[in-house]
PDB file of C-alpha atoms in Angstrom:
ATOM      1  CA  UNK K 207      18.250   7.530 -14.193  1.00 68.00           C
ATOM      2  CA  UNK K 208      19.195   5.755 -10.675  1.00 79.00           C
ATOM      3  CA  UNK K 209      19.657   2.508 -10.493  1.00 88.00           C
ATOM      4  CA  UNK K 210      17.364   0.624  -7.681  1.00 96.00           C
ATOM      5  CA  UNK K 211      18.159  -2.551  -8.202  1.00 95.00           C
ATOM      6  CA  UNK K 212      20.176  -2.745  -5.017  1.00 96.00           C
ATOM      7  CA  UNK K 213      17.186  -1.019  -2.770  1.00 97.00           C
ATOM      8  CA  UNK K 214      14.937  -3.340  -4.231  1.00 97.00           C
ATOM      9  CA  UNK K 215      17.008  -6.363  -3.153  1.00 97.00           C
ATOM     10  CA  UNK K 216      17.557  -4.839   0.447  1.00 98.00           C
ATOM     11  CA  UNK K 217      13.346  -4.177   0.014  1.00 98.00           C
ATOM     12  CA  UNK K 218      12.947  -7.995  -0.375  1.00 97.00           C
ATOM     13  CA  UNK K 219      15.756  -9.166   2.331  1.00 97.00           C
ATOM     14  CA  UNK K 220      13.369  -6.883   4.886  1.00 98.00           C
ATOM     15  CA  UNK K 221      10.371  -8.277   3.763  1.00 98.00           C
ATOM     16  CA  UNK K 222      11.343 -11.542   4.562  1.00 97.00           C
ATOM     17  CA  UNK K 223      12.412 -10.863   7.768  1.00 97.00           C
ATOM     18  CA  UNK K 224       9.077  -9.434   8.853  1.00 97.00           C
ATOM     19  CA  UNK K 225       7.362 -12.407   6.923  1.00 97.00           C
ATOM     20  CA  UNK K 226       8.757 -14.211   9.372  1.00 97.00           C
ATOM     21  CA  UNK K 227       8.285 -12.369  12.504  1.00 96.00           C
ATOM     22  CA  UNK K 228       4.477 -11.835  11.508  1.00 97.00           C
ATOM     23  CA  UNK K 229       3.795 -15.426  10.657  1.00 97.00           C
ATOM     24  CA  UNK K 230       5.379 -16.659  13.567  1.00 94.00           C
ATOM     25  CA  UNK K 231       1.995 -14.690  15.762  1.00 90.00           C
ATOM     26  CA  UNK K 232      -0.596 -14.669  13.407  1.00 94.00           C
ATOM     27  CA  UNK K 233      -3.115 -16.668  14.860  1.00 90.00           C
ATOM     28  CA  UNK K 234      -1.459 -17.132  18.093  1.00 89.00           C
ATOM     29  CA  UNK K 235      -4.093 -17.444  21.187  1.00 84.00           C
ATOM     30  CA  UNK K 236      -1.989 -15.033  23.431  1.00 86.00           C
ATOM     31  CA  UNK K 237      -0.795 -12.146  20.856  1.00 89.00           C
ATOM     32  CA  UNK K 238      -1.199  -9.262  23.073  1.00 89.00           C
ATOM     33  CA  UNK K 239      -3.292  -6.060  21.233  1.00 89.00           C
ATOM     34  CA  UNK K 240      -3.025  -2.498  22.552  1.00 87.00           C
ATOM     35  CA  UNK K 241      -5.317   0.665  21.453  1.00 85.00           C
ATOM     36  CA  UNK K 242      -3.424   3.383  19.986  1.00 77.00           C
ATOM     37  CA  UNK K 243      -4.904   7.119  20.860  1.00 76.00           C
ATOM     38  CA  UNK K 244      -6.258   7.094  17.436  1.00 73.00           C
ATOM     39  CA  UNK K 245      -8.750   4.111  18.388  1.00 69.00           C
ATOM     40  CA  UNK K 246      -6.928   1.876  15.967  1.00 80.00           C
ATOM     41  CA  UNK K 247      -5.286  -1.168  17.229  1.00 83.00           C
ATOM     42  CA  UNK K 248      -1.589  -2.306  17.213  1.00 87.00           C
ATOM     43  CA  UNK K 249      -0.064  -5.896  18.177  1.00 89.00           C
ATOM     44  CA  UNK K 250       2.860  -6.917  19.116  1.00 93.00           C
ATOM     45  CA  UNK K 251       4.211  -8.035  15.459  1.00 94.00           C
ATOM     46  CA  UNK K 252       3.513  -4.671  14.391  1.00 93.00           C
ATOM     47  CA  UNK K 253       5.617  -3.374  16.903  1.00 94.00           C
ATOM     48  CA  UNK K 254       8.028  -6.326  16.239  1.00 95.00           C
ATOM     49  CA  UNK K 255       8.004  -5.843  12.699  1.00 97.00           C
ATOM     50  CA  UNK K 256       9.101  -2.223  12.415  1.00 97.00           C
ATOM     51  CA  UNK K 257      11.784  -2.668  15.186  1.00 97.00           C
ATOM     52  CA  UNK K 258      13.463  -5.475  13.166  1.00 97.00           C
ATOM     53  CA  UNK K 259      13.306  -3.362   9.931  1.00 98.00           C
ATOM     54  CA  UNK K 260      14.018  -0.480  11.649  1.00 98.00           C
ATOM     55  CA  UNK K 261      17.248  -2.209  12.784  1.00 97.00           C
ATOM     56  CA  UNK K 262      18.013  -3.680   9.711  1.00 97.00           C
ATOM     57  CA  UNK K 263      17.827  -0.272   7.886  1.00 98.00           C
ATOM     58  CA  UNK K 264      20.457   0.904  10.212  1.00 96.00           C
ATOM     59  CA  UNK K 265      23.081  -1.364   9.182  1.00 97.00           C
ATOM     60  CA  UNK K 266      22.122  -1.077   5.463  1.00 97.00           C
ATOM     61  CA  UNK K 267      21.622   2.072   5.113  1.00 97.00           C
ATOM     62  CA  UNK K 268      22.435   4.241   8.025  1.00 96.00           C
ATOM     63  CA  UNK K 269      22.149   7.668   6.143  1.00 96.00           C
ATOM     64  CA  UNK K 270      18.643   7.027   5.215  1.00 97.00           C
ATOM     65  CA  UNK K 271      15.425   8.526   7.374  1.00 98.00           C
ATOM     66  CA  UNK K 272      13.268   6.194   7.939  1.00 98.00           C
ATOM     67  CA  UNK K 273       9.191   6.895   9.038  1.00 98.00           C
ATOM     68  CA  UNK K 274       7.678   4.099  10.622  1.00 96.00           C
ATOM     69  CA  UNK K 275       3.607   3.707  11.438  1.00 94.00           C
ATOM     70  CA  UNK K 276       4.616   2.236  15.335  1.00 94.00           C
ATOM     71  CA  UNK K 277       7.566   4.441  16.023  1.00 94.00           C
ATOM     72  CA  UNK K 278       7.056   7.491  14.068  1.00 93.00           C
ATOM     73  CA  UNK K 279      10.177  10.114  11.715  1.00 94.00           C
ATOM     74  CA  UNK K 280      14.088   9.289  12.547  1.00 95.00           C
ATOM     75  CA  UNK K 281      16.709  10.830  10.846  1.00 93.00           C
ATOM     76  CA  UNK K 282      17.037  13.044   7.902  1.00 90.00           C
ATOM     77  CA  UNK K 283      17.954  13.211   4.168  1.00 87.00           C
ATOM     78  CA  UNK K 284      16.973  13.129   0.476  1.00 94.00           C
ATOM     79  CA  UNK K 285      16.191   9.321   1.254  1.00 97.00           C
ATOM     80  CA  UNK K 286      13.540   7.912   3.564  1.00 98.00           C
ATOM     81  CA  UNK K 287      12.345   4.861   4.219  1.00 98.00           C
ATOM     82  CA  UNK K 288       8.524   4.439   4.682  1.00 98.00           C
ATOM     83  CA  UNK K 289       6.988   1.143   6.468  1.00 98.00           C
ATOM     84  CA  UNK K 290       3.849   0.000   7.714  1.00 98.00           C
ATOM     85  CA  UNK K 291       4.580  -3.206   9.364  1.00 97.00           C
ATOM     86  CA  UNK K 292       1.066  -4.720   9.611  1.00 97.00           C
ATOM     87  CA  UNK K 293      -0.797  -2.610   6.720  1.00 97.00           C
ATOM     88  CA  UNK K 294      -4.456  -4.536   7.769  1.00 94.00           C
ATOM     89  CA  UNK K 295      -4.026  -5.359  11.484  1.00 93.00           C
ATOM     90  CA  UNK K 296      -7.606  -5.533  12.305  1.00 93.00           C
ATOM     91  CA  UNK K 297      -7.904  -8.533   9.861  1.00 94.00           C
ATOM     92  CA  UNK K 298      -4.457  -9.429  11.354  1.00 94.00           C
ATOM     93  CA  UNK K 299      -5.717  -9.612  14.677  1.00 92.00           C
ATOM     94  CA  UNK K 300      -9.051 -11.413  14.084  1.00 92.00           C
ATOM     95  CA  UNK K 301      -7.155 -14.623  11.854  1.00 94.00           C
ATOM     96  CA  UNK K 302      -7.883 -12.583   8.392  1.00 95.00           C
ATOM     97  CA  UNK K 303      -4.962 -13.396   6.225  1.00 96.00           C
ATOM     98  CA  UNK K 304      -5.226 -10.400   4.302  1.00 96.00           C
ATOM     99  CA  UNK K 305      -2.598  -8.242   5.823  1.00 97.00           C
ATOM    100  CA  UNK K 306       0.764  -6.720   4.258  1.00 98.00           C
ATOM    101  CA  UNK K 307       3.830  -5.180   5.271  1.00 98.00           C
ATOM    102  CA  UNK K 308       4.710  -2.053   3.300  1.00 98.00           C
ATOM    103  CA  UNK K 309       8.143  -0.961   2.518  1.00 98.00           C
ATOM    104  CA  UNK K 310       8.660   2.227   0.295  1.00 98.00           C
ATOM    105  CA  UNK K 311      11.631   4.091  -0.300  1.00 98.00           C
ATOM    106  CA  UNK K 312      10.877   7.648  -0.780  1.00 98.00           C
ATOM    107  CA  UNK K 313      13.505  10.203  -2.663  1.00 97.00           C
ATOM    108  CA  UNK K 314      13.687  13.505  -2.690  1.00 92.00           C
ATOM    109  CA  UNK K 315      13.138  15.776  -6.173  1.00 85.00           C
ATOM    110  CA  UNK K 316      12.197  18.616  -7.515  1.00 81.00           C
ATOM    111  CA  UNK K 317       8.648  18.049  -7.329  1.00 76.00           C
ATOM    112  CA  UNK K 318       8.868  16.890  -3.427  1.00 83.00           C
ATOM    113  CA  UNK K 319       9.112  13.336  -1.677  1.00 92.00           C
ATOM    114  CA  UNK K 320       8.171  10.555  -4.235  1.00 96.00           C
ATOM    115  CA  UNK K 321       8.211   6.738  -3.937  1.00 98.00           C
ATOM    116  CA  UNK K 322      11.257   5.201  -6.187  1.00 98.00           C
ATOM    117  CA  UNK K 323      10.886   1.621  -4.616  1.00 98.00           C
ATOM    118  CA  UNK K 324       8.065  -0.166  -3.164  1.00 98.00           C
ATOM    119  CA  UNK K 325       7.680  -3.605  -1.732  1.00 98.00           C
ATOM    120  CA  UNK K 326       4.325  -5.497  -0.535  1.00 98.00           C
ATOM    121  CA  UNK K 327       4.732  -8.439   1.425  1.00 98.00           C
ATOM    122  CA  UNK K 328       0.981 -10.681   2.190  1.00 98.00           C
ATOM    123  CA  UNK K 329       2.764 -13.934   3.621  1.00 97.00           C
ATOM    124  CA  UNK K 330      -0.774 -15.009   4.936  1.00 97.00           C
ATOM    125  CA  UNK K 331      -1.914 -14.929   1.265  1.00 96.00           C
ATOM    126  CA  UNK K 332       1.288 -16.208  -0.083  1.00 96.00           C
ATOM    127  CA  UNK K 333       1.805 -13.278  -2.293  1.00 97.00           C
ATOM    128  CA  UNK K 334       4.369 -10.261  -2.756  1.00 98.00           C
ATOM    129  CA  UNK K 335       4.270  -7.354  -5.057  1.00 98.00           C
ATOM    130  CA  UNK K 336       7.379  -4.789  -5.828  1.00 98.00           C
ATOM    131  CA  UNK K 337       8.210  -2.329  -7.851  1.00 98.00           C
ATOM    132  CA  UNK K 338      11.458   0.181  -8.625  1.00 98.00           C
ATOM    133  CA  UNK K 339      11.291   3.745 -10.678  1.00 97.00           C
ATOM    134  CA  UNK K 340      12.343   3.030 -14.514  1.00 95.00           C
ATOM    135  CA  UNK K 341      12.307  -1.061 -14.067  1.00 96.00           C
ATOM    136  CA  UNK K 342       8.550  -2.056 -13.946  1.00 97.00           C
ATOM    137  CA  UNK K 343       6.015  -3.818 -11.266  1.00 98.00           C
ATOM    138  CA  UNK K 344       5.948  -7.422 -10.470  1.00 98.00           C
ATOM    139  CA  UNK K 345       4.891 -10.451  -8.304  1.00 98.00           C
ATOM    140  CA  UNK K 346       6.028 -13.663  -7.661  1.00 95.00           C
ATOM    141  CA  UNK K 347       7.951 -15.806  -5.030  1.00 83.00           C
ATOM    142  CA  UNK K 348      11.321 -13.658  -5.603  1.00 82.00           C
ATOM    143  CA  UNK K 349      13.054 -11.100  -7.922  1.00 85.00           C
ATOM    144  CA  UNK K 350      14.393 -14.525  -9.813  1.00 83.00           C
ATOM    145  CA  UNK K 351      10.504 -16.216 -10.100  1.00 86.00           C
ATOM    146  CA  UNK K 352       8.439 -13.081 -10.952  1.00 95.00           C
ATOM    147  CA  UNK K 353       5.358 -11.818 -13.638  1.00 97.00           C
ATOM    148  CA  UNK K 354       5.319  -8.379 -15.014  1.00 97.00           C
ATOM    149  CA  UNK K 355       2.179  -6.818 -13.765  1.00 98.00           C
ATOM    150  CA  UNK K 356       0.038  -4.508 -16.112  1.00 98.00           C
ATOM    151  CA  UNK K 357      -2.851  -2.569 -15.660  1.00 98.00           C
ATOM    152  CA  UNK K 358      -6.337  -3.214 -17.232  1.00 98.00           C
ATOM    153  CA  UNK K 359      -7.126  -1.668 -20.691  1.00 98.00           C
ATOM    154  CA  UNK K 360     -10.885  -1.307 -19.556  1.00 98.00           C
ATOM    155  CA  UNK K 361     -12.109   2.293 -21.014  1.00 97.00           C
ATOM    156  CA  UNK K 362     -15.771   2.596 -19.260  1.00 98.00           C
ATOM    157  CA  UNK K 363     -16.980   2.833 -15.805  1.00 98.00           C
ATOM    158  CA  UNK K 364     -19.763   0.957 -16.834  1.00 98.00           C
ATOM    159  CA  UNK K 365     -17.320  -2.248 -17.443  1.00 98.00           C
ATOM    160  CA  UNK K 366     -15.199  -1.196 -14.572  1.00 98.00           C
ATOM    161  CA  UNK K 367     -14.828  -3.389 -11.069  1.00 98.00           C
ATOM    162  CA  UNK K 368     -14.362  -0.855  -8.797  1.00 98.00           C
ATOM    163  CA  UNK K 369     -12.712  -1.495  -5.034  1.00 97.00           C
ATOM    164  CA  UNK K 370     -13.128   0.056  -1.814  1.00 94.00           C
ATOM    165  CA  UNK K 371     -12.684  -0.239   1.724  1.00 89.00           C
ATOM    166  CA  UNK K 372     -15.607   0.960   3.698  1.00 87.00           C
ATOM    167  CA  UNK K 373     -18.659   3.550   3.222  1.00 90.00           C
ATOM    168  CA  UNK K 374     -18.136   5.021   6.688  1.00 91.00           C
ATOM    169  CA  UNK K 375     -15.339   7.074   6.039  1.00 90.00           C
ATOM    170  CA  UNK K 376     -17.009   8.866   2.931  1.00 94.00           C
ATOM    171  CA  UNK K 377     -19.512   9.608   5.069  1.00 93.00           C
ATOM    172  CA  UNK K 378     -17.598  11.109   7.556  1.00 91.00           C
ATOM    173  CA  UNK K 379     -16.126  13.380   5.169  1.00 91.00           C
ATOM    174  CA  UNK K 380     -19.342  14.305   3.307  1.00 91.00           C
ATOM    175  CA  UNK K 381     -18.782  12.355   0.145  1.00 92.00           C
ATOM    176  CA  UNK K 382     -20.739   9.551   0.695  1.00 94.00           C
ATOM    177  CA  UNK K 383     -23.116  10.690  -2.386  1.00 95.00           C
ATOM    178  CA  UNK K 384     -20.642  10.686  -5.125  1.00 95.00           C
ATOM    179  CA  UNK K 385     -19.009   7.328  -3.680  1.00 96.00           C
ATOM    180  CA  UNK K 386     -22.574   5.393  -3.986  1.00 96.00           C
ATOM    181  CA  UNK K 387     -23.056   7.411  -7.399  1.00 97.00           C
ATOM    182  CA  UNK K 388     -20.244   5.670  -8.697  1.00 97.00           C
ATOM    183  CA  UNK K 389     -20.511   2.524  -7.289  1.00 97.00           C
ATOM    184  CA  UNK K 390     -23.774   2.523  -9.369  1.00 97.00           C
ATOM    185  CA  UNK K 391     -21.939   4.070 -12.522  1.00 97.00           C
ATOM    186  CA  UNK K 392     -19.733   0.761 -11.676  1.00 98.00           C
ATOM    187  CA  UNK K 393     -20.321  -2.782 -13.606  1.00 98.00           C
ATOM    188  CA  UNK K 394     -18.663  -4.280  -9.945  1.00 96.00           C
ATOM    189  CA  UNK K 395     -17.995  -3.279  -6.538  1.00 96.00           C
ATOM    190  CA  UNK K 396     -16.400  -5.155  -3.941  1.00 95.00           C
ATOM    191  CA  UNK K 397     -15.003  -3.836  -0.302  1.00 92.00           C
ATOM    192  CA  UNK K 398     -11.345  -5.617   0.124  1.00 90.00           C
ATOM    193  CA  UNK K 399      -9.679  -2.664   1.615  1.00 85.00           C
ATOM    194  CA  UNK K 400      -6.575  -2.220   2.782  1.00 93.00           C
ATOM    195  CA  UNK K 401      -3.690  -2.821   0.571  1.00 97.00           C
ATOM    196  CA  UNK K 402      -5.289  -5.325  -1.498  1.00 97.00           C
ATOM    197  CA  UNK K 403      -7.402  -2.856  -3.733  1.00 97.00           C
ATOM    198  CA  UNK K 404      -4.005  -1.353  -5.007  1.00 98.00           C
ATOM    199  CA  UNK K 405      -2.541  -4.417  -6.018  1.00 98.00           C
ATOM    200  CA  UNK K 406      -5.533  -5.843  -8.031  1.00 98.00           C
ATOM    201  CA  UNK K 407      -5.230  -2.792 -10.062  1.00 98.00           C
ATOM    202  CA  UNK K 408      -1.693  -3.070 -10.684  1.00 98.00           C
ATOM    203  CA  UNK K 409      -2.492  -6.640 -11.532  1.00 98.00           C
ATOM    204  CA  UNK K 410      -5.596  -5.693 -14.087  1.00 98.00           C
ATOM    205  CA  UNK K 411      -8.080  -7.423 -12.100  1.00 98.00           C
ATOM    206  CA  UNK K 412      -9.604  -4.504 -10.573  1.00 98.00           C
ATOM    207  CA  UNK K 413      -9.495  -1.443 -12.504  1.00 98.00           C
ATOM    208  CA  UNK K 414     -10.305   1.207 -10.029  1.00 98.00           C
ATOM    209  CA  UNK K 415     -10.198   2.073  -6.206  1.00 98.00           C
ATOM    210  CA  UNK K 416      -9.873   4.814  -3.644  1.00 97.00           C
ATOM    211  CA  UNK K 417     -10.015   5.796  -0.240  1.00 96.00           C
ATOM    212  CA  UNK K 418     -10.808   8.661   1.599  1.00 95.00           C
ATOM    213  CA  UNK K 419      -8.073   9.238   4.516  1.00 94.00           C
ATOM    214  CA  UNK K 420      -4.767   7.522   4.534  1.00 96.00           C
ATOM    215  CA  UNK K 421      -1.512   8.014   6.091  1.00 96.00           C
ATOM    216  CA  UNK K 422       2.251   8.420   3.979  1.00 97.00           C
ATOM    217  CA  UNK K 423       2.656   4.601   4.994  1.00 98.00           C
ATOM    218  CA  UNK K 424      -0.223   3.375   4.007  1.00 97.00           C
ATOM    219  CA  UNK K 425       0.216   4.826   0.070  1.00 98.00           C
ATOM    220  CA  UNK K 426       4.061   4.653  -0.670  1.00 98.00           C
ATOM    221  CA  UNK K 427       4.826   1.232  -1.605  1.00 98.00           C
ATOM    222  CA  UNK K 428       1.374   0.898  -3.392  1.00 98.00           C
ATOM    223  CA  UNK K 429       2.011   4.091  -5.262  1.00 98.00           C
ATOM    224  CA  UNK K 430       5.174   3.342  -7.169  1.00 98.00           C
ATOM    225  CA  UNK K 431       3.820  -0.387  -7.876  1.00 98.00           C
ATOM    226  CA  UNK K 432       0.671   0.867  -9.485  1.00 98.00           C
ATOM    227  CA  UNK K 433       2.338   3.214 -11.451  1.00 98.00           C
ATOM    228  CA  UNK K 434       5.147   0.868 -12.408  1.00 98.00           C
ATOM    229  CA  UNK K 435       2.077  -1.533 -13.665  1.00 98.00           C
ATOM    230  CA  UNK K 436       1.346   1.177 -16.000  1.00 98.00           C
ATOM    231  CA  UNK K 437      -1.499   2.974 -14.209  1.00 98.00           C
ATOM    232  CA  UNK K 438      -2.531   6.422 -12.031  1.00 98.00           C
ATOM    233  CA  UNK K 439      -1.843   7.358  -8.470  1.00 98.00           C
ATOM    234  CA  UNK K 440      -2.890   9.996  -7.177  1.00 98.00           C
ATOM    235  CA  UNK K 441      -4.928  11.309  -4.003  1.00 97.00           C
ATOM    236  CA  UNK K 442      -8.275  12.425  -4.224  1.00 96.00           C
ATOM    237  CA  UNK K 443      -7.630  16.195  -5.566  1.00 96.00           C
ATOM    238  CA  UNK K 444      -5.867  14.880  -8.273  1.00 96.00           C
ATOM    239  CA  UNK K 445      -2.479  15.593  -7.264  1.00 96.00           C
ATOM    240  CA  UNK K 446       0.326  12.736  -8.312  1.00 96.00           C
ATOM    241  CA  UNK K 447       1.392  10.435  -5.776  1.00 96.00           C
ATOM    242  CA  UNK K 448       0.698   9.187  -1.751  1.00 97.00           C
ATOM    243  CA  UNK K 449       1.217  12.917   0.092  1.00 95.00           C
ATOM    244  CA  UNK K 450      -2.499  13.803  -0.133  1.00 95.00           C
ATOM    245  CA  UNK K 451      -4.057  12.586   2.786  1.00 95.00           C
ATOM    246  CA  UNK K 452      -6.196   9.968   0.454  1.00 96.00           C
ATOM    247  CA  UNK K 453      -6.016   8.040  -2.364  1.00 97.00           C
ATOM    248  CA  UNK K 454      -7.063   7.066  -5.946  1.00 98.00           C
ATOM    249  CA  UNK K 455      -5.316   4.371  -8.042  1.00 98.00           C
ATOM    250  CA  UNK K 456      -6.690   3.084 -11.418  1.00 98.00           C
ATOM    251  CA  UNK K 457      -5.624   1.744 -15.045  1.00 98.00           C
ATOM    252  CA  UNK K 458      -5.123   6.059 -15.925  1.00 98.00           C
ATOM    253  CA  UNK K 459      -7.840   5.271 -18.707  1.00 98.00           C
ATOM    254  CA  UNK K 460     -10.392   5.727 -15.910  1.00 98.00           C
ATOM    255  CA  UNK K 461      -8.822   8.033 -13.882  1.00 98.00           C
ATOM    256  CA  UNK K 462     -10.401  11.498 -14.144  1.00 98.00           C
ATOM    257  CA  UNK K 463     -14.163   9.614 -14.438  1.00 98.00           C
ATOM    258  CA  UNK K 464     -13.839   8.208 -10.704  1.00 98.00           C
ATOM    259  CA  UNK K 465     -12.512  11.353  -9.498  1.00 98.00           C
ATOM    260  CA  UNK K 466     -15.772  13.217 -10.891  1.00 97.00           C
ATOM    261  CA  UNK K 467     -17.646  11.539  -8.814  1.00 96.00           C
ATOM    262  CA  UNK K 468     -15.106  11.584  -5.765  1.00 95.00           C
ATOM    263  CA  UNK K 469     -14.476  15.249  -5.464  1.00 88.00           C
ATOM    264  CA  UNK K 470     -18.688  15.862  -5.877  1.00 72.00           C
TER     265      UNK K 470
END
């Protein structure tokens, strides 16, 4: 098996640099916002963000491809590197401090792309999450101050808290039924969104969650933590791993109920 240690130290050393470019506007009364063609915003720490790990990447790791949420594909290769530099900027914009930047390595197999490392940075929140193929999930200050996550053991739906991020885009796609049918199936629901969701169930203290349209950047790093922690990625058709377009994370015990209702 590959050893990731070094990627995952290189994963951190980024993630502190945009920890520090982000913090350094969040919350400041003349951060200038722009609307992307997709009616989404973008600030200029995103766009700061991704141009410092973009140029840090390049001196790493200069063979790698790297696919970036602000400045799109460069380069090619068995190895990319995926990053969304402000994974939440509406709550970044508005003073929320639930925001992340996401940095994924993605590698190349047999099966297609699939995340190997995966970093989540929420310097707002004062919390970081990471995760390598074959060595586990975590979270803590740094790789020498860290907790093993693990997934919850809860076996009903019934029992389950169950995460989500809005009810607008399940309507939108027509699945708006099955999403309220299973937030009633559900002994919890709550709407965090974003990256957040992903990260409680890696942690045990949500034990399901899903979303119906996401992009490559938005998944990678969340992937490989949550299945690191022990539990199920996969997007809404069931298919392993953040290619599908959308996505459904849980403990695995749990897995196949949510999507029953999802795919209805």
């Amino acid at each position: 098996m590959p050893d990731y240690h070094d990627d995952l130290r290189l994963g951190h050393v980024l993630a502190d640099a945009a920890d520090s470019t982000t913090m350094e506007r969040f919350k400041a009364l003349d951060l200038k916002v722009e609307t992307k063609p997709d009616m989404t915003p973008v600030s200029e720490a995103d766009k700061a963000a991704e141009e410092l790990i973009r140029s840090s990447l390049q001196r790493a790791r200069p063979r790698d491809a790297v696919l970036g949420e602000e400045f799109g594909s460069e380069g090619s290769g068995p190895r990319r590197w995926v990053i969304d530099p402000i994974d939440g900027t509406k709550n970044y914009v508005r003073g929320v401090p639930v925001w992340a930047t996401l940095i994924a390595l993605m590698e190349r197999g047999e099966g297609g792309d699939r995340p190997v490392v995966g970093v989540v940075s929420a310097p707002a929140l004062g919390r970081r999450w990471w995760a390598a193929e074959g060595l586990g999930a975590y979270t803590g200050r740094s790789l020498s101050s860290a907790s093993r996550l693990a997934v919850s053991k809860v076996n009903n739906l019934s029992d389950a808290s169950f995460a989500y991020s809005s009810l607008s885009g399940w309507e939108e796609r027509g699945k708006l039924n099955g999403f309220l049918d299973l937030t009633r199936s559900c002994w919890r629901t709550r709407g965090y969104g974003d990256f957040w969701p992903y990260m409680m169930v890696a942690e045990g203290s949500v034990d399901i969650c899903a979303e119906p349209e996401l992009s490559l950047w938005d998944m990678a790093a969340t992937a490989v933590i949550v299945q690191e922690a022990g539990g199920r990625f996969t997007g809404l058709d069931g298919v392993p791993g953040p290619n599908s377009g959308d996505a459904a994370a849980s403990n695995g015990l749990l897995h196949e109920a949510m999507l029953e209702y999802l795919r209805s």
